[in-house]
XYZ file of C-alpha atoms in Angstrom:
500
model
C 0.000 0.000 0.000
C 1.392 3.752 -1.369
C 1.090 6.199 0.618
C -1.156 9.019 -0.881
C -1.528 12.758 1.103
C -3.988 11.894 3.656
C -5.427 9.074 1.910
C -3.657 5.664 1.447
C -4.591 4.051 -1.730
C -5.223 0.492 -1.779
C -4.927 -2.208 -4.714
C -7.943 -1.191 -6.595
C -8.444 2.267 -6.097
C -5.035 1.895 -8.429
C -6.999 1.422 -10.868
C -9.458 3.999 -10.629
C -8.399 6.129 -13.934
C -9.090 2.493 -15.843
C -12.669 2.541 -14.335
C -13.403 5.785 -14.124
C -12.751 5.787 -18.010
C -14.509 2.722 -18.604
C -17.610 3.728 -16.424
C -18.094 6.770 -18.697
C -17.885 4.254 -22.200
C -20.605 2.541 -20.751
C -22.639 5.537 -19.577
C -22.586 7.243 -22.629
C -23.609 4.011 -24.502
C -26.545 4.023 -21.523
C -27.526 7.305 -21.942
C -27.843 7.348 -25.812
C -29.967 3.909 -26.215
C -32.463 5.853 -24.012
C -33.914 7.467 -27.253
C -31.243 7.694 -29.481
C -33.359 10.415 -31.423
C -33.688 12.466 -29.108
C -30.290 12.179 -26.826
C -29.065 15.383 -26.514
C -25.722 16.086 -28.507
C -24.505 18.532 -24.936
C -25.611 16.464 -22.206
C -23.758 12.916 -24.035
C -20.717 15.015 -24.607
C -20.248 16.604 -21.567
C -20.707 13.311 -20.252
C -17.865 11.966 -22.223
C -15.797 15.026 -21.857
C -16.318 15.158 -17.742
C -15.524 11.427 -17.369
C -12.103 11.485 -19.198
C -11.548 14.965 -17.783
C -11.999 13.310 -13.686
C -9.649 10.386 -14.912
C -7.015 12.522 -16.167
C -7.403 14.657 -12.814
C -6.954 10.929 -10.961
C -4.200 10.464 -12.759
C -2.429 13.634 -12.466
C -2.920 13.476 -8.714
C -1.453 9.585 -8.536
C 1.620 11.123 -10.801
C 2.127 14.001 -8.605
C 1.793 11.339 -4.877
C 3.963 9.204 -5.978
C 1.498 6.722 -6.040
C 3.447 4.330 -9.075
C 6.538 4.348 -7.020
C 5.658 1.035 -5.423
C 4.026 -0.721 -8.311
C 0.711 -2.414 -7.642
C 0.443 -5.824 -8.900
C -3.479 -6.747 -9.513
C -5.578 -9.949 -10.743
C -2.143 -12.553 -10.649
C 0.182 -9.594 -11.765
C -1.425 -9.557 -15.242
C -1.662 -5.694 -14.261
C 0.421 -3.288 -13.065
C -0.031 0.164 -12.326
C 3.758 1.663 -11.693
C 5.151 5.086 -12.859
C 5.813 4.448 -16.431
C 1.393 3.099 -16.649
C 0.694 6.226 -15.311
C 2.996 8.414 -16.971
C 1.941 7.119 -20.545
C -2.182 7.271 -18.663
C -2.033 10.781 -18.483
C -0.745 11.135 -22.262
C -3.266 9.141 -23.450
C -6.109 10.587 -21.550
C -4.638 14.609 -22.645
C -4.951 13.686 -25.712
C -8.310 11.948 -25.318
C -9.915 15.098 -23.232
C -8.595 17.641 -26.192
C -9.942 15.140 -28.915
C -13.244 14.875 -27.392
C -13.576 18.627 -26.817
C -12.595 19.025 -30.395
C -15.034 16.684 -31.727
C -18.313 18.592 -30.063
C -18.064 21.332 -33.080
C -17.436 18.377 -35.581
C -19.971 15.651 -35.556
C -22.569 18.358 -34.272
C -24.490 18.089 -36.952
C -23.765 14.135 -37.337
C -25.806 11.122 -36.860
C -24.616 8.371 -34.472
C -23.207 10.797 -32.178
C -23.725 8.775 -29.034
C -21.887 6.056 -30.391
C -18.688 7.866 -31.773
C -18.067 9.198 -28.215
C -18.854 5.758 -26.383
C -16.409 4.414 -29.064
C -13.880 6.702 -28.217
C -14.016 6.260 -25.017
C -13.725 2.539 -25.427
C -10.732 2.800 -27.639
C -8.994 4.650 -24.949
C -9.786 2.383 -22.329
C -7.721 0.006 -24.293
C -4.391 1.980 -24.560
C -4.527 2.913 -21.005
C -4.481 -1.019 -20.118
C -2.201 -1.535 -22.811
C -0.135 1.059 -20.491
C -0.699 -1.084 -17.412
C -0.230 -4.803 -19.459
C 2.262 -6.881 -17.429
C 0.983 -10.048 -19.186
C 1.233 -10.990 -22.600
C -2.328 -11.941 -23.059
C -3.225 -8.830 -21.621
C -1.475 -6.933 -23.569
C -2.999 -8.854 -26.671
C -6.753 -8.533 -25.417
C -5.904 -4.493 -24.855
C -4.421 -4.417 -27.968
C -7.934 -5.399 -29.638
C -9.952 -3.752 -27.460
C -8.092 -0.408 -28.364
C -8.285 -1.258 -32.523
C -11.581 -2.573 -32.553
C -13.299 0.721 -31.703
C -10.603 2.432 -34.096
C -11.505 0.823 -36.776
C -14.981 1.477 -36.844
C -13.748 5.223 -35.981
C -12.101 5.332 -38.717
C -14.920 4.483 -41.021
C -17.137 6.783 -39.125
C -18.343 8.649 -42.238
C -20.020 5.874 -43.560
C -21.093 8.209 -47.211
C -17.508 9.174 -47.789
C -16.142 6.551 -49.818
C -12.247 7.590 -48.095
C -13.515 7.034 -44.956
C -14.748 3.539 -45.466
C -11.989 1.928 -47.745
C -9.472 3.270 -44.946
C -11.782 1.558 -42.483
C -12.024 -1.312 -44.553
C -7.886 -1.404 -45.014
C -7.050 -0.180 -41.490
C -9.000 -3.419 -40.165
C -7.671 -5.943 -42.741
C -4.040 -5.207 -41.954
C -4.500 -4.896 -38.428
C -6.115 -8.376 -38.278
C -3.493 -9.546 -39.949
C -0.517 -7.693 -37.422
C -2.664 -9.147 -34.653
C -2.201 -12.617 -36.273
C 1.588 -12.088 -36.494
C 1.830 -10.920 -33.161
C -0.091 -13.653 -31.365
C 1.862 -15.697 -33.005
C 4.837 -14.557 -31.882
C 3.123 -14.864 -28.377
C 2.985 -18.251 -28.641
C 6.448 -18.857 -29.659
C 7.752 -16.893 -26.992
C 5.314 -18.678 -24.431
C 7.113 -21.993 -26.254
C 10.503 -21.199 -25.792
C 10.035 -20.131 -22.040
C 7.346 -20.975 -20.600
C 5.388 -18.067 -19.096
C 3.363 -15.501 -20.183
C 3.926 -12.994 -17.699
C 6.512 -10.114 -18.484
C 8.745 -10.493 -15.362
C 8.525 -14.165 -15.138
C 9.944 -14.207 -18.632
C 13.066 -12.369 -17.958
C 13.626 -15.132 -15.218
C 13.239 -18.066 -17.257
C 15.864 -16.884 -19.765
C 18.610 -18.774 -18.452
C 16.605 -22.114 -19.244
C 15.279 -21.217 -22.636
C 13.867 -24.473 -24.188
C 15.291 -23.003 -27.757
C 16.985 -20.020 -28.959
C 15.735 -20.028 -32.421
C 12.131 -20.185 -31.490
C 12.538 -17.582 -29.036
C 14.202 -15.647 -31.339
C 11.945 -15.986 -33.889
C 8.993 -15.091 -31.405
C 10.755 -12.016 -30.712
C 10.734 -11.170 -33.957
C 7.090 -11.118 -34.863
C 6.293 -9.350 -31.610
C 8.318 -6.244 -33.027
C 6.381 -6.383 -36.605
C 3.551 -6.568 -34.367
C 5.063 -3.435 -32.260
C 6.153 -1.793 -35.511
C 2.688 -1.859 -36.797
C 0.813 -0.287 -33.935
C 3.546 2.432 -33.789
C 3.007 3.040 -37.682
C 6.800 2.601 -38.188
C 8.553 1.722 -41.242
C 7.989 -0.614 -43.066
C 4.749 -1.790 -41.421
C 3.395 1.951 -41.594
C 1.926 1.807 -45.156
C -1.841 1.689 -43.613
C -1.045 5.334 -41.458
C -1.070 7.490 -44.414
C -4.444 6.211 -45.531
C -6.349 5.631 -42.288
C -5.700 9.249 -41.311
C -6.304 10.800 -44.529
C -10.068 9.027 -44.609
C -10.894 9.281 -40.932
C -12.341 12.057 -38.883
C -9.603 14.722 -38.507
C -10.205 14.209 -34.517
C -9.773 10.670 -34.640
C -6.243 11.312 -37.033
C -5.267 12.724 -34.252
C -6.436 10.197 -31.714
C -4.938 7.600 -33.866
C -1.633 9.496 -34.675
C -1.067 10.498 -30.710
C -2.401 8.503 -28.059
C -2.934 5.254 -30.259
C 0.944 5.539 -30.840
C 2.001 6.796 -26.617
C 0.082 3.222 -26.062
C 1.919 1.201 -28.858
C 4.885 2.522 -27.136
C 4.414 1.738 -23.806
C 3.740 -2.253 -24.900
C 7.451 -1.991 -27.140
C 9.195 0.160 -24.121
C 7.886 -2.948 -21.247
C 7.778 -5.840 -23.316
C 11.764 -5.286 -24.561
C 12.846 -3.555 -21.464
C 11.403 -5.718 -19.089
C 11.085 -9.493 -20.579
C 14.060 -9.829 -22.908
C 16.425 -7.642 -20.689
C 19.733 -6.721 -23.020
C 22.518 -8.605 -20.859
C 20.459 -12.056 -20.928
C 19.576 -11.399 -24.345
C 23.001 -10.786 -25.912
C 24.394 -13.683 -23.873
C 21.743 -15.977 -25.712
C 22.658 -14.438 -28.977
C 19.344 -12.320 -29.588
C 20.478 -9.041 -29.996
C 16.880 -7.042 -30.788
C 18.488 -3.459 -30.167
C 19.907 -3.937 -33.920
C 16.444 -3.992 -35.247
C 15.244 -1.567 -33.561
C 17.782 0.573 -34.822
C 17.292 -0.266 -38.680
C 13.492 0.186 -37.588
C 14.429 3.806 -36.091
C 16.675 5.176 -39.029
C 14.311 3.852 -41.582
C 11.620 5.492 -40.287
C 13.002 8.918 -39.480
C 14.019 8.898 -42.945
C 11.563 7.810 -45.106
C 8.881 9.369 -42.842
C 10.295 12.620 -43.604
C 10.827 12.010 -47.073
C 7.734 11.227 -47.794
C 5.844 14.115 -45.800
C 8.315 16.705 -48.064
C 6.855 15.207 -51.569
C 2.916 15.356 -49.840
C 0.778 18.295 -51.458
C -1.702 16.974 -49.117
C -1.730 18.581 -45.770
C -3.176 15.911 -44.174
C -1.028 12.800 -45.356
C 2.123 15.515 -44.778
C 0.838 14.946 -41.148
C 0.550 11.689 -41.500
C 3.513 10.948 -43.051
C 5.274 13.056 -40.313
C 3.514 11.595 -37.102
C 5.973 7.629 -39.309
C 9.122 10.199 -38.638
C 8.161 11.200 -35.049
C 7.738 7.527 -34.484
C 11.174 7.323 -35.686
C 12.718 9.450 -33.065
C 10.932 7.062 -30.450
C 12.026 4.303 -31.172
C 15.610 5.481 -30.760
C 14.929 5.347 -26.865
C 14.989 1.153 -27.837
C 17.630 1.362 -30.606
C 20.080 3.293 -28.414
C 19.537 1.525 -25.090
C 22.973 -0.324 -24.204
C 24.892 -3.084 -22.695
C 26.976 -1.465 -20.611
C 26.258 2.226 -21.300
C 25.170 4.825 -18.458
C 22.840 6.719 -19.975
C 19.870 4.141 -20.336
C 17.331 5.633 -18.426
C 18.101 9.309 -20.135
C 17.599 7.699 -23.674
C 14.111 5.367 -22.659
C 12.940 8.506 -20.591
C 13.856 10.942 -23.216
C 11.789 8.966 -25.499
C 8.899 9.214 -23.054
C 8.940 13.081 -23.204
C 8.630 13.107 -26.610
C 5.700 11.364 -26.718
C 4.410 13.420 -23.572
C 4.857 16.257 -25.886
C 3.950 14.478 -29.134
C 0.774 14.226 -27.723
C -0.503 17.981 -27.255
C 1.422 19.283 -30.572
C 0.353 16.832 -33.116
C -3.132 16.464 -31.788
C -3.327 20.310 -32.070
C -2.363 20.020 -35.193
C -4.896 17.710 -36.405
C -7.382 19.221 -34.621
C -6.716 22.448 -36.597
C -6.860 20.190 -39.653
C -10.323 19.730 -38.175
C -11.403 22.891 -37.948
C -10.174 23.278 -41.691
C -12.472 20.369 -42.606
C -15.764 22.287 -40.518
C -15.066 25.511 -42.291
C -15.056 23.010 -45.835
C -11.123 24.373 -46.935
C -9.329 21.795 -49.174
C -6.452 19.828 -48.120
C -4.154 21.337 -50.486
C -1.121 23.664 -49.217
C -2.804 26.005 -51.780
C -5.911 25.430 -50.046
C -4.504 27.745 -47.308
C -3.109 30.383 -48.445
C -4.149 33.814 -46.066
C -5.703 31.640 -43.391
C -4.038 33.586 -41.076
C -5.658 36.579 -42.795
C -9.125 35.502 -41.439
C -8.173 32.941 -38.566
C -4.949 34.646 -37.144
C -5.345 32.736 -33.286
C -5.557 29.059 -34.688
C -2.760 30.348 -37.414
C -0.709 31.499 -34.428
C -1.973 28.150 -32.369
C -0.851 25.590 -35.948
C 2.498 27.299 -36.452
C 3.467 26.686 -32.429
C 2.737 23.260 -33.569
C 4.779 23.009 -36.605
C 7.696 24.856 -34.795
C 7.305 21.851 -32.102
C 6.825 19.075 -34.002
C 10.311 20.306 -36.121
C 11.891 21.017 -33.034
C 12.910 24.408 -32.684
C 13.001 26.242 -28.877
C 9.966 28.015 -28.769
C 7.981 24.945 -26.923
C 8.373 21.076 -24.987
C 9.408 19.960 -28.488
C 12.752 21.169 -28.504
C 13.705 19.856 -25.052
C 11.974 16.320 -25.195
C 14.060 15.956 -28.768
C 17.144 17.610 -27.165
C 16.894 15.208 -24.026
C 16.484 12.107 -26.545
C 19.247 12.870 -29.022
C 21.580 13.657 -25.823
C 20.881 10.082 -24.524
C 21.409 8.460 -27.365
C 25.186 10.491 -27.494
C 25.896 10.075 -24.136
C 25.129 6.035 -25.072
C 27.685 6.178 -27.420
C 24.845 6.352 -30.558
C 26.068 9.505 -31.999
C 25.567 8.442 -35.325
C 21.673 7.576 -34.127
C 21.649 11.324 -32.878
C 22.988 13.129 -36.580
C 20.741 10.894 -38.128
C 17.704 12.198 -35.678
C 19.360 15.879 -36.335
C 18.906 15.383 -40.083
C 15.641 14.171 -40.516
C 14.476 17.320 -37.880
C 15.932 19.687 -40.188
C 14.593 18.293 -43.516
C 11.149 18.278 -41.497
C 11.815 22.321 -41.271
C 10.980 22.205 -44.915
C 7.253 21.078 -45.181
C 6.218 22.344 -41.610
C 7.661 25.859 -43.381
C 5.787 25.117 -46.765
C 2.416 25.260 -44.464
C 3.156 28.329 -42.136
C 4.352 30.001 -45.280
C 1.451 29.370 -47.063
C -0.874 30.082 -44.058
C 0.776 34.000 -43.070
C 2.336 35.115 -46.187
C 0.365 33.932 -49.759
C -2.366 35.840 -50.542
C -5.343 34.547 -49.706
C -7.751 33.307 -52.289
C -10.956 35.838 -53.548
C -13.727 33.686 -51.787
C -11.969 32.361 -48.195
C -14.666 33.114 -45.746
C -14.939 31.271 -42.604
C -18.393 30.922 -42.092
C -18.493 30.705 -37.634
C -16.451 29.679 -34.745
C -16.490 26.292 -33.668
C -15.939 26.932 -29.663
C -15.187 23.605 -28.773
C -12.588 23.531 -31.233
C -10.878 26.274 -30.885
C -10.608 25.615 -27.386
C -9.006 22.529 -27.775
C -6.585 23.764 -29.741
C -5.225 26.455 -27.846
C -5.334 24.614 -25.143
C -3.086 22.351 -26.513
C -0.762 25.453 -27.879
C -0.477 26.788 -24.350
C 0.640 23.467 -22.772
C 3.285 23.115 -25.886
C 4.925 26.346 -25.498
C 4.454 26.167 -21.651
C 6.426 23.288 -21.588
C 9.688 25.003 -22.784
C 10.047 26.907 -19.335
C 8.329 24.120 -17.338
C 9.755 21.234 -18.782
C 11.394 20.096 -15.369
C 8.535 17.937 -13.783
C 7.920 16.172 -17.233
C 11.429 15.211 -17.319
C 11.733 14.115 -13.738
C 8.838 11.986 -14.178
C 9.633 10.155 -17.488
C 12.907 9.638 -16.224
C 11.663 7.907 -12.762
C 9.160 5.809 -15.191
C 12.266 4.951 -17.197
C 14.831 4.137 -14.271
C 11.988 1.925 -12.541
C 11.234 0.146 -15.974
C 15.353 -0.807 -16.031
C 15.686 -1.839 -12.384
C-alpha cells in the first residue's frame, strides 16, 4: 500500500483512472440507447468530456503522490499500475480530453453521435491497459480492445467513400498484425514458458530453444512496428488518417501511438532484458535501430513530396515515431545513460501528444469551415483565422523542433541520450531528418501567413469547442519550454523503474 496525502490508496483504487474511463464508455452508450433520437448532442458530450476529464485529474494526482513508485500488482500480476502506466495514462487521456472537446463542433451536426463518443471512449480504455499490461495476453486482449473501436472510428463517415476503404484497409491489416503478433506470443510462451513479463526475464537462463525464441521475438516487433506506424509496417497510417475524422487522425496518430509505445518500451525492457539477451545471442536493439533510421528517414521524405496537408501529417507523425524508437535502438549493454535515452523517449511522446493532436485538430477545424487539403488550399488563413494560425504554427515549430515549446527539449533530451550512449551516429541521423522536417512544416506556415489569400476564403463561424481545444493544446506546448522540469523528472523515474 502507497502512501497518498492523507489518503492511502489500496490495490484497486489503483486502478481507478481504468474505471473511471470505462464507467463513462458505458454511460454514454446508456444514456444514448435511451432514445437515441432524441439524446441530446450537450448532455452525451459533456458526459464523455467530464468522465475522461476526472480520470485525467486521478491520474495527475497519482503522478504528482507518488502513487506508481511502489508498483501495484493486480488480478495474478497480469496488471500493473507503476510510474511508467501512469505516466503514458495521463498522455493518453490529454490527448483523449482535447480530442473529445474538439469533436463537439465536428460531428454536431452528425448522426450516431452517441456512439462515436462511447467508441472513443472505449478505444482509450484500451491503450490505457495496454499502459498497465504486465501479461502478454493482456497486452494482446488491450491491444484489440483499443483497434476494434478504431476501426470502426475510422470508417465513421459511412457516405464518404475515403472514410470507409481506410476503415475497410485499417481493419484488414491490423487483423493480420494481430495474427503475427499472437503468433509470436505463442512462440515466446514456447521457448520459455510463461506468459507474464517479469517471469519471462527469469526463465531466460533455461530457454527451451533459442531459435524459437528468437523468432517469437521477432514477430512481436512487426507486431510493435505496426501499432507504432513505423517503417515498413506503416503503409496503412497514411491512408487511415487521410479518410478518418480529422479528430480521430489525431487520436490515432497520438495517443494510439504513446500506447503502442508503452507495450514496445515494457515488453523489450522488461522481458528480454539486453545482458540475458546478448548472452543468448538475440540481440533485438539492432532492429530496432534499422526500424528507427528507416523510419526517421523515409517518414520525412515522404511528408516533403505530400501536397496533401493531411497525409504531410501523417507521413510526419511515421518520422516522429522514428525518433521514439531510438529510446529502444540506443539503449545499451553497458552504457550509463539508459534511463536518459528510454525517458527521453517518453517526453517526446508526452509532448507528441498535445502538438500533433493540435495540429490535427486544426486540420479539423479546416475540414468544418469546408477548406481543401491542399497547401494552396490555405493560403491567407491567417488573414481571417490569425489565433488558430498562431496556435498551428506553435505546432509546426514543435513538431520540427525548434526552442519556442516542450518539443525542442523532449528531442534535445532524446538525441543527448542516445550520445551520451555512445549512438552519436543515431543522434545526426535524428538531427537530419528534424531539419529536412523544417521544410514542409515551413511550406504550411508560409502558405498560411504570407500567400495571398484566395478571392472567396470566408470562414463561415467559430467552432468553440474547437478552438478551445486547440489552444489549449498550444499553451501546454509552449508552456512546456520553461516548465519542462517535472515532465522530465517523471519520465525519467518511469524509465529508471522500468530498467531496475
Amino acid at each position: 500500500m502507497a502512501e497518498f496525502g492523507v489518503l492511502d490508496v489500496t490495490t484497486y483504487e489503483a486502478l481507478a483512472p481504468l474505471l473511471l474511463l470505462a464507467g463513462t464508455a458505458l454511460l454514454a452508450f446508456v444514456i444514448d440507447s435511451i432514445d437515441p433520437d432524441s439524446t441530446s448532442h450537450e448532455l452525451i458530450a459533456g458526459t464523455a468530456i467530464g468522465g475522461t476529464l476526472l480520470s485525467l485529474a486521478f491520474t495527475a494526482w497519482y503522478l504528482l503522490d507518488g502513487v506508481g513508485e511502489t508498483p501495484f500488482l493486480l488480478f495474478d500480476s497480469a496488471l500493473v499500475v507503476d510510474e511508467m502506466a501512469l505516466f503514458i495514462t495521463f498522455v493518453v487521456l490529454s490527448v483523449t480530453s482535447l480530442v473529445l472537446i474538439g469533436s463537439y463542433d465536428y460531428v454536431h451536426d452528425m448522426h450516431h453521435r452517441g456512439e462515436y463518443y462511447s467508441l472513443v471512449l472505449l478505444a482509450a480504455t484500451g491503450m490505457v491497459t495496454m499502459a498497465m499490461a504486465n501479461s502478454l495476453v493482456t497486452v494482446f486482449i488491450a491491444l484489440e480492445l483499443a483497434s476494434l473501436p478504431s476501426y470502426a472510428l475510422v470508417a465513421y463517415l459511412k457516405h464518404n467513400r475515403g472514410s470507409v476503404e481506410a476503415g475497410l484497409k485499417y481493419f484488414l491489416i491490423g487483423a493480420v498484425s494481430s495474427a503475427i503478433f499472437l503468433y509470436g506470443i505463442s512462440l515466446v510462451y514456447a521457448a520459455t514458458g510463461s506468459l507474464l513479463i517479469p517471469e519471462i526475464a527469469g526463465s531466460l537462463d533455461n530457454v527451451l530453444d533459442e531459435g524459437i525464441l528468437g523468432i517469437g521475438i521477432l514477430m512481436m516487433i512487426g507486431g510493435v512496428a505496426y501499432k507504432t506506424a513505423s517503417v515498413p509496417f506503416h503503409f496503412w497510417a497514411p491512408e487511415a488518417y487521410e479518410g478518418a475524422p480529422a479528430p480521430i487522425s489525431a487520436f490515432l496518430s497520438s495517443a494510439s501511438k504513446a500506447a503502442g509505445f508503452v507495450i514496445a518500451f515494457r515488453i523489450f525492457v522488461d522481458a528480454f532484458p539486453i545482458a540475458a539477451m546478448v548472452d543468448l545471442g538475440i540481440e533485438w536493439m539492432i532492429a530496432f535501430q534499422v526500424l528507427a533510421v528507416v523510419t526517421m528517414i523515409l517518414g520525412n521524405l515522404a511528408a516533403a513530396v505530400q501536397n496533401n496537408v493531411k497525409r504531410m501529417l501523417a507521413y510526419s507523425s511515421i518520422g516522429h515515431a522514428g525518433y521514439a524508437l531510438i529510446g529502444l535502438a540506443a539503449l545499451s549493454n553497458t552504457g550509463g545513460a539508459n534511463e536518459l535515452v528510454l525517458g527521453g523517449a517518453l517526453m517526446h511522446l508526452f509532448v507528441y501528444g498535445f502538438m500533433n493532436t493540435g495540429a490535427f485538430l486544426f486540420l479539423a477545424m479546416t475540414e468544418h469551415w469546408e477548406i481543401g487539403r491542399t497547401f494552396e488550399d490555405f493560403n491567407g488563413l491567417a488573414t481571417q483565422a490569425p489565433i488558430a494560425s498562431v496556435a498551428m504554427s506553435v505546432f509546426l515549430v514543435n513538431l520540427a523542433g525548434l526552442p519556442l515549446g516542450g518539443g525542442f527539449w523532449s528531442k534535445y533530451v532524446l538525441f543527448a541520450g542516445a550520445v551520451n550512449n555512445g549512438f552519436v551516429w543515431l543522434a545526426a541521423i535524428g538531427a537530419a531528418a528534424s531539419a529536412l522536417s523544417l521544410y514542409y512544416y515551413a511550406k504550411l506556415m508560409k502558405a498560411m501567413w504570407l500567400e495571398e489569400p484566395a478571392d472567396d476564403l470566408s470562414l463561415p463561424d467559430t467552432p468553440t469547442g474547437l478552438y478551445v481545444a486547440i489552444i489549449a493544446a498550444a499553451v501546454v506546448t509552449v508552456a512546456l519550454l520553461a516548465a519542462f522540469g517535472p515532465v522530465a523528472d517523471t519520465a525519467v523515474n518511469a524509465a529508471a523503474s522500468l530498467l531496475a
